[in-house]
Amino acid sequence: MSLIEQIKAKAKSNPQTIVFPESNDERTIKAAQIIATEGTAKVILLGNADAINSSAANQGVNLEGVSIVDPNSTDKIQFYAEQLAEIRKSKGMTIDEARELLKNPLYFGALMVKLNDADGMVAGAMNTTGDVLRPSLQIIKTAPGISVVSGAFVMILPTKDYGQEGIMVFADCAVNPNPSAEQLAEIAYASAQTAKAIANIDEPKVGMLSFSTKGSAKHDLVSKVQEATKIATERYTDLVVDGEFQADAAIVPKVGASKAPGSDIAGKCNVLVFPDLQAGNIGYKLVQRLAGAEAIGPILQGIAKPVNDLSRGCSVDDIVNVTAITVCQAQAVK
Ligand code: ACO
């Protein structure tokens, strides 16, 4: 069974309620039908029921088993506006402002997740990463013990030479342009959790990447990764983490043994934490394109309840797959 088939099977074993704010996107409506039929999630589409049903009819899509909630006519709007104003009280938000903001389905969806009317949200087929993330960061906020949300990719390599049987996790490739040492340590911890929950990696071994291995180069950028490794090691005692490693020292056993002889995991890392977003984003795209790896993500990690961001060029299958991942994350939260 492929990894994505395993994820779908896990989702189906305990389907969670996922809200989709982008019902004006035809791919989302098609995906809703497939998800409902396959039983991987309980689907809520946000929007006007007549518009959604007519779009579905035009595409020959049967929305049986799919719920529709209209943010503009739900009888919960007053309660929701009060709750949102309370959550954003420190920013001076009034109930009227909250009611106005809730006309944006991304805010409405994030609030549904916060208030347990949904277990997770999937969006981004029509909106940028920033527009999907902002309401989630403001309303759902981060998980206990985590202050930074980040984005991981599960990389499925064409051969089984690296990672666990060819499966690795890369982070942060999507969110934080220039994380601090503290934030990198948190990203390491969250990535190990993603490796277990989503990539089925039994023993995450986290390598903190740099252009230096164990002090071979001296630079402020290297010091940041050394500091992050120290924080992660001290703070998360059950986390298997080491660094700083160059990429080859992290994943090639012979290079790891020669450049970092005292390390238990050099050359064997299956989770790679990049020092900043430029390295992470470039790194995963190069491995995807040059090595022919399948890149599943970005999987957002560190949010108190799961939200995932689609690419605007996503396919219907991408939406179905990301939904199954979101369900597995929601299962893990519970
Ligand atoms: N983790 C947790 N909370 C965060 C984070 C984070 N990484 N970033 C911002 N926040 C919080 C802030 O504390 C703030 O909370 P508050 O309003 O309660 O005080 C709230 O989110 C909004 O923060 P801002 O700084 O005003 O939000 P900003 O407009 O900077 O957006 C965002 C944050 C969206 C994460 C931004 O950093 C961003 O756009 N990052 C890059 C995304 C990107 O373009 N990725 C590459 C493409 S994806 C790909 O190729 C796979």
Coordinates of C-alpha atoms and ligand atoms in Angstrom, one line a residue:
M1 CA 0.0 0.0 0.0
S2 CA 1.4 3.4 -0.9
L3 CA 1.8 6.0 1.9
I4 CA -1.1 8.1 0.6
E5 CA -3.3 4.9 0.6
Q6 CA -2.2 4.2 4.2
I7 CA -3.1 7.8 5.1
K8 CA -6.5 7.4 3.5
A9 CA -7.2 4.1 5.2
K10 CA -6.3 5.7 8.6
A11 CA -8.5 8.7 7.9
K12 CA -11.4 6.3 7.0
S13 CA -11.0 4.4 10.2
N14 CA -12.1 7.5 12.2
P15 CA -13.4 10.3 9.8
Q16 CA -13.3 13.8 11.2
T17 CA -15.3 16.9 10.2
I18 CA -13.4 19.1 7.7
V19 CA -14.6 22.5 6.6
F20 CA -13.9 23.8 3.1
P21 CA -14.3 27.6 2.7
E22 CA -13.8 27.7 -1.0
S23 CA -17.1 26.3 -2.4
N24 CA -16.8 28.7 -5.4
D25 CA -14.0 26.4 -6.6
E26 CA -15.2 23.6 -8.9
R27 CA -12.3 21.3 -7.9
T28 CA -13.3 21.6 -4.2
I29 CA -16.9 20.6 -5.0
K30 CA -15.7 17.6 -7.0
A31 CA -13.4 16.7 -4.2
A32 CA -16.2 17.0 -1.7
Q33 CA -18.1 14.3 -3.5
I34 CA -15.1 11.9 -3.7
I35 CA -14.3 12.5 0.0
A36 CA -17.9 11.8 1.1
T37 CA -18.1 8.7 -1.1
E38 CA -14.8 7.3 0.1
G39 CA -15.7 8.2 3.7
T40 CA -12.3 9.7 4.6
A41 CA -14.0 12.8 6.1
K42 CA -17.3 14.4 7.0
V43 CA -17.4 17.4 4.7
I44 CA -18.8 20.9 5.3
L45 CA -18.9 23.3 2.4
L46 CA -19.2 27.0 3.3
G47 CA -21.4 29.1 1.0
N48 CA -24.8 29.7 -0.4
A49 CA -26.6 26.3 -0.8
D50 CA -28.4 27.3 -4.1
A51 CA -25.1 28.4 -5.7
I52 CA -23.2 25.3 -4.5
N53 CA -26.0 22.9 -5.6
S54 CA -26.2 24.5 -9.0
S55 CA -22.4 24.4 -9.5
A56 CA -22.5 20.7 -8.4
A57 CA -25.4 20.0 -10.9
N58 CA -23.4 21.7 -13.7
Q59 CA -20.5 19.4 -13.1
G60 CA -22.7 16.3 -12.6
V61 CA -21.6 16.1 -9.0
N62 CA -23.9 14.5 -6.4
L63 CA -23.4 16.1 -3.0
E64 CA -25.2 13.5 -1.0
G65 CA -23.6 13.2 2.5
V66 CA -22.1 16.7 2.2
S67 CA -23.2 19.4 4.6
I68 CA -23.5 23.0 3.5
V69 CA -23.3 26.0 5.9
D70 CA -24.0 29.5 4.7
P71 CA -22.0 32.0 6.7
N72 CA -24.5 34.7 5.7
S73 CA -27.6 33.0 6.9
T74 CA -26.6 30.8 9.8
D75 CA -28.5 31.4 13.1
K76 CA -25.1 31.1 14.8
I77 CA -23.7 34.4 13.4
Q78 CA -24.3 36.5 16.5
F79 CA -22.7 33.8 18.8
Y80 CA -19.8 33.5 16.3
A81 CA -19.3 37.3 16.2
E82 CA -19.3 37.4 20.0
Q83 CA -16.8 34.6 20.2
L84 CA -14.5 36.1 17.6
A85 CA -14.6 39.5 19.3
E86 CA -13.7 37.8 22.6
I87 CA -10.7 35.9 21.0
R88 CA -9.4 39.1 19.3
K89 CA -10.3 41.3 22.4
S90 CA -6.6 42.2 22.9
K91 CA -6.5 43.6 19.4
G92 CA -9.6 45.8 20.2
M93 CA -12.0 43.9 17.9
T94 CA -15.7 44.8 18.3
I95 CA -18.6 42.5 17.7
D96 CA -19.6 44.5 14.6
E97 CA -16.1 44.2 13.3
A98 CA -16.1 40.5 14.0
R99 CA -19.4 40.1 12.2
E100 CA -17.9 41.9 9.2
L101 CA -14.8 39.7 9.2
L102 CA -16.9 36.5 9.3
K103 CA -18.2 37.3 5.9
N104 CA -14.8 36.1 4.8
P105 CA -15.3 32.3 4.6
L106 CA -11.6 31.7 5.6
Y107 CA -12.3 33.5 8.9
F108 CA -15.6 31.7 9.3
G109 CA -14.0 28.3 8.7
A110 CA -11.2 29.0 11.1
L111 CA -13.7 30.0 13.8
M112 CA -15.7 26.8 13.2
V113 CA -12.6 24.8 13.9
K114 CA -11.8 26.8 17.0
L115 CA -15.3 26.3 18.4
N116 CA -15.3 22.6 17.6
D117 CA -17.9 22.8 14.9
A118 CA -15.3 21.3 12.7
D119 CA -12.1 19.3 13.4
G120 CA -10.0 20.9 10.6
M121 CA -10.0 23.1 7.6
V122 CA -8.6 22.8 4.0
A123 CA -8.3 25.8 1.8
G124 CA -5.9 27.5 -0.6
A125 CA -7.2 26.4 -4.0
M126 CA -8.3 30.0 -4.5
N127 CA -6.3 31.9 -1.9
T128 CA -2.6 32.5 -1.1
T129 CA -0.8 30.7 1.7
G130 CA -0.7 34.0 3.7
D131 CA -4.5 34.4 3.4
V132 CA -5.2 30.9 4.5
L133 CA -2.7 31.0 7.3
R134 CA -3.5 34.4 8.8
P135 CA -7.1 33.6 10.1
S136 CA -5.8 30.3 11.5
L137 CA -2.9 31.9 13.3
Q138 CA -5.1 34.6 14.7
I139 CA -8.1 32.4 15.8
I140 CA -7.0 28.8 16.3
K141 CA -3.5 29.7 17.4
T142 CA -0.6 27.4 18.2
A143 CA -0.6 24.0 20.0
P144 CA 0.4 23.8 23.6
G145 CA 4.1 24.3 24.1
I146 CA 4.5 25.6 20.5
S147 CA 4.8 29.2 19.5
V148 CA 5.5 28.8 15.8
V149 CA 3.5 27.3 13.0
S150 CA 5.6 25.8 10.2
G151 CA 5.1 23.8 7.0
A152 CA 6.6 20.3 6.4
F153 CA 6.8 18.2 3.2
V154 CA 6.8 14.4 3.2
M155 CA 9.2 13.5 0.5
I156 CA 8.8 10.1 -1.1
L157 CA 12.0 9.4 -2.9
P158 CA 12.2 7.1 -6.0
T159 CA 14.7 4.8 -4.2
K160 CA 14.7 3.4 -0.7
D161 CA 18.4 4.4 0.0
Y162 CA 17.6 7.4 2.2
G163 CA 15.2 8.1 5.1
Q164 CA 12.9 5.3 6.2
E165 CA 12.5 3.2 3.1
G166 CA 12.8 6.3 1.0
I167 CA 10.5 8.5 3.0
M168 CA 11.7 11.7 4.7
V169 CA 10.3 14.8 6.2
F170 CA 11.6 18.3 5.3
A171 CA 10.8 21.5 7.2
D172 CA 10.2 24.4 7.3
C173 CA 9.6 24.8 3.6
A174 CA 6.5 27.0 3.7
V175 CA 6.0 29.5 6.5
N176 CA 8.8 31.3 8.4
P177 CA 11.2 33.3 6.3
N178 CA 13.9 33.6 9.0
P179 CA 13.2 31.5 12.1
S180 CA 15.2 32.2 15.3
A181 CA 17.1 29.4 17.1
E182 CA 14.2 28.9 19.5
Q183 CA 11.8 28.7 16.6
L184 CA 14.0 26.2 14.7
A185 CA 14.1 24.0 17.9
E186 CA 10.3 24.0 17.9
I187 CA 10.2 23.2 14.2
A188 CA 12.4 20.2 14.9
Y189 CA 10.0 18.9 17.5
A190 CA 6.9 19.5 15.4
S191 CA 8.5 17.9 12.4
A192 CA 9.3 14.7 14.3
Q193 CA 5.6 14.6 15.3
T194 CA 4.5 15.0 11.7
A195 CA 7.0 12.3 10.7
K196 CA 5.3 9.9 13.1
A197 CA 1.7 10.9 12.6
I198 CA 1.7 11.4 8.8
A199 CA 4.8 9.8 7.3
N200 CA 4.6 6.7 9.4
I201 CA 8.3 7.1 10.3
D202 CA 8.7 4.9 13.4
E203 CA 11.8 6.6 14.8
P204 CA 12.3 10.2 13.7
K205 CA 15.9 11.2 13.6
V206 CA 16.1 14.9 13.2
G207 CA 19.1 16.6 11.5
M208 CA 19.6 20.3 11.9
L209 CA 21.0 21.5 8.5
S210 CA 23.7 24.1 7.8
F211 CA 26.7 24.6 5.6
S212 CA 28.8 23.4 8.4
T213 CA 29.2 20.0 10.3
K214 CA 29.9 20.1 14.0
G215 CA 31.8 23.3 13.9
S216 CA 33.7 22.8 10.6
A217 CA 32.8 26.4 9.7
K218 CA 32.4 29.5 11.9
H219 CA 29.6 32.0 11.1
D220 CA 26.6 33.6 12.8
L221 CA 24.3 31.5 10.5
V222 CA 26.0 28.4 11.8
S223 CA 25.8 29.5 15.4
K224 CA 22.1 29.9 15.1
V225 CA 21.7 26.2 14.0
Q226 CA 24.1 25.1 16.8
E227 CA 22.0 27.1 19.3
A228 CA 18.8 25.6 17.9
T229 CA 20.2 22.0 18.3
K230 CA 21.2 22.7 21.9
I231 CA 17.7 24.1 22.7
A232 CA 15.9 21.2 21.0
T233 CA 18.2 18.6 22.8
E234 CA 17.6 20.2 26.2
R235 CA 14.0 21.0 25.9
Y236 CA 12.6 17.9 24.2
T237 CA 14.3 15.1 26.0
D238 CA 12.5 12.4 24.0
L239 CA 13.5 14.0 20.6
V240 CA 16.3 12.3 18.7
V241 CA 18.0 15.3 17.2
D242 CA 21.6 16.3 16.3
G243 CA 23.5 18.9 14.3
E244 CA 24.7 21.0 12.9
F245 CA 25.1 18.9 9.8
Q246 CA 25.7 19.5 6.1
A247 CA 23.1 17.7 4.1
D248 CA 25.5 14.9 3.1
A249 CA 26.6 14.4 6.7
A250 CA 23.0 14.1 7.7
I251 CA 21.9 11.5 5.2
V252 CA 24.9 9.6 3.8
P253 CA 26.2 7.1 6.4
K254 CA 29.8 7.1 5.3
V255 CA 30.0 10.9 5.2
G256 CA 28.2 11.2 8.5
A257 CA 30.7 8.7 10.1
S258 CA 33.7 10.7 8.8
K259 CA 32.4 14.3 9.5
A260 CA 30.5 13.7 12.7
P261 CA 32.0 10.5 14.3
G262 CA 30.5 11.1 17.7
S263 CA 26.9 11.4 16.5
D264 CA 24.3 8.6 16.9
I265 CA 22.3 9.8 13.9
A266 CA 24.7 11.4 11.4
G267 CA 24.2 9.8 8.1
K268 CA 20.9 8.3 9.2
C269 CA 18.6 11.3 9.5
N270 CA 15.0 10.9 8.2
V271 CA 13.8 14.4 9.2
L272 CA 15.7 17.4 7.9
V273 CA 15.2 20.9 9.4
F274 CA 16.4 23.7 7.2
P275 CA 18.0 26.9 8.7
D276 CA 15.5 29.2 6.9
L277 CA 12.7 29.4 4.4
Q278 CA 14.9 30.1 1.4
A279 CA 17.0 26.9 2.0
G280 CA 13.8 24.9 2.8
N281 CA 11.7 26.0 -0.1
I282 CA 14.6 25.7 -2.6
G283 CA 15.7 22.4 -1.1
Y284 CA 12.4 20.5 -1.3
K285 CA 11.7 21.8 -4.9
L286 CA 15.2 20.7 -6.1
V287 CA 14.7 17.2 -4.6
Q288 CA 11.2 17.1 -6.1
R289 CA 12.4 18.1 -9.6
L290 CA 15.9 16.7 -9.9
A291 CA 15.5 13.5 -8.0
G292 CA 11.9 12.9 -9.1
A293 CA 10.6 12.7 -5.5
E294 CA 6.9 13.0 -4.7
A295 CA 6.4 16.0 -2.3
I296 CA 3.3 15.8 -0.1
G297 CA 2.5 19.1 1.5
P298 CA 2.9 21.7 2.8
I299 CA 1.6 20.0 5.9
L300 CA 1.0 22.8 8.5
Q301 CA 2.3 21.8 11.9
G302 CA 2.1 23.5 15.2
I303 CA -1.4 24.8 14.9
A304 CA -3.7 23.8 17.8
K305 CA -6.1 22.1 15.4
P306 CA -5.2 21.2 11.8
V307 CA -5.5 23.6 8.8
N308 CA -3.9 22.8 5.5
D309 CA -3.0 25.0 2.6
L310 CA -3.5 23.8 -1.0
S311 CA -1.6 25.1 -4.0
R312 CA -3.7 27.3 -6.3
G313 CA -2.7 24.9 -9.1
C314 CA -3.9 21.9 -7.1
S315 CA -5.8 19.0 -8.7
V316 CA -9.0 17.4 -7.3
D317 CA -6.8 14.4 -6.1
D318 CA -4.6 16.9 -4.2
I319 CA -7.6 18.2 -2.3
V320 CA -8.7 14.6 -1.5
N321 CA -5.2 13.7 -0.3
V322 CA -4.6 16.8 1.8
T323 CA -8.0 16.2 3.4
A324 CA -7.0 12.7 4.4
I325 CA -3.8 14.1 5.9
T326 CA -5.9 16.8 7.8
V327 CA -8.1 14.1 9.2
C328 CA -5.1 12.1 10.5
Q329 CA -3.8 15.3 12.1
A330 CA -7.2 15.8 13.7
Q331 CA -7.2 12.3 15.0
A332 CA -3.8 12.9 16.6
V333 CA -5.0 16.1 18.3
K334 CA -7.9 14.2 19.9
Ligands
ACO1 N1 3.5 30.9 13.9 C1 2.6 31.3 14.8 N2 2.0 32.5 14.7 C2 2.3 33.3 13.7 C3 3.3 33.0 12.8 C4 3.9 31.7 12.9 N3 4.8 31.3 12.0 N4 3.4 34.0 11.9 C5 2.6 35.0 12.3 N5 1.9 34.6 13.4 C6 0.9 35.2 14.2 C7 1.3 36.6 14.7 O1 1.8 36.4 16.0 C8 0.0 37.3 14.7 O2 -0.8 37.0 15.8 P1 -1.7 38.1 16.5 O3 -2.5 38.8 15.4 O4 -2.6 37.3 17.4 O5 -0.8 39.0 17.2 C9 -0.8 36.8 13.5 O6 -0.2 35.5 13.2 C10 -0.6 37.6 12.2 O7 0.7 37.9 12.1 P2 1.3 38.9 11.1 O8 2.8 39.0 11.3 O9 0.6 40.2 11.1 O10 1.0 38.2 9.8 P3 1.7 38.2 8.4 O11 0.8 39.1 7.6 O12 3.1 38.5 8.5 O13 1.5 36.7 8.0 C11 2.5 34.6 7.4 C12 2.1 35.6 8.6 C13 1.3 34.4 6.6 C14 2.8 33.3 8.0 C15 3.7 35.2 6.7 O14 4.8 35.1 7.4 C16 3.9 34.6 5.3 O15 3.3 34.9 4.3 N6 4.9 33.6 5.2 C17 5.4 33.1 4.0 C18 4.4 32.2 3.3 C19 4.9 31.9 1.9 O16 4.8 32.7 1.0 N7 5.4 30.7 1.7 C20 6.0 30.2 0.5 C21 4.9 29.6 -0.4 S1 4.4 28.1 0.1 C22 5.2 26.9 -0.8 O17 5.9 27.2 -1.8 C23 5.0 25.5 -0.4

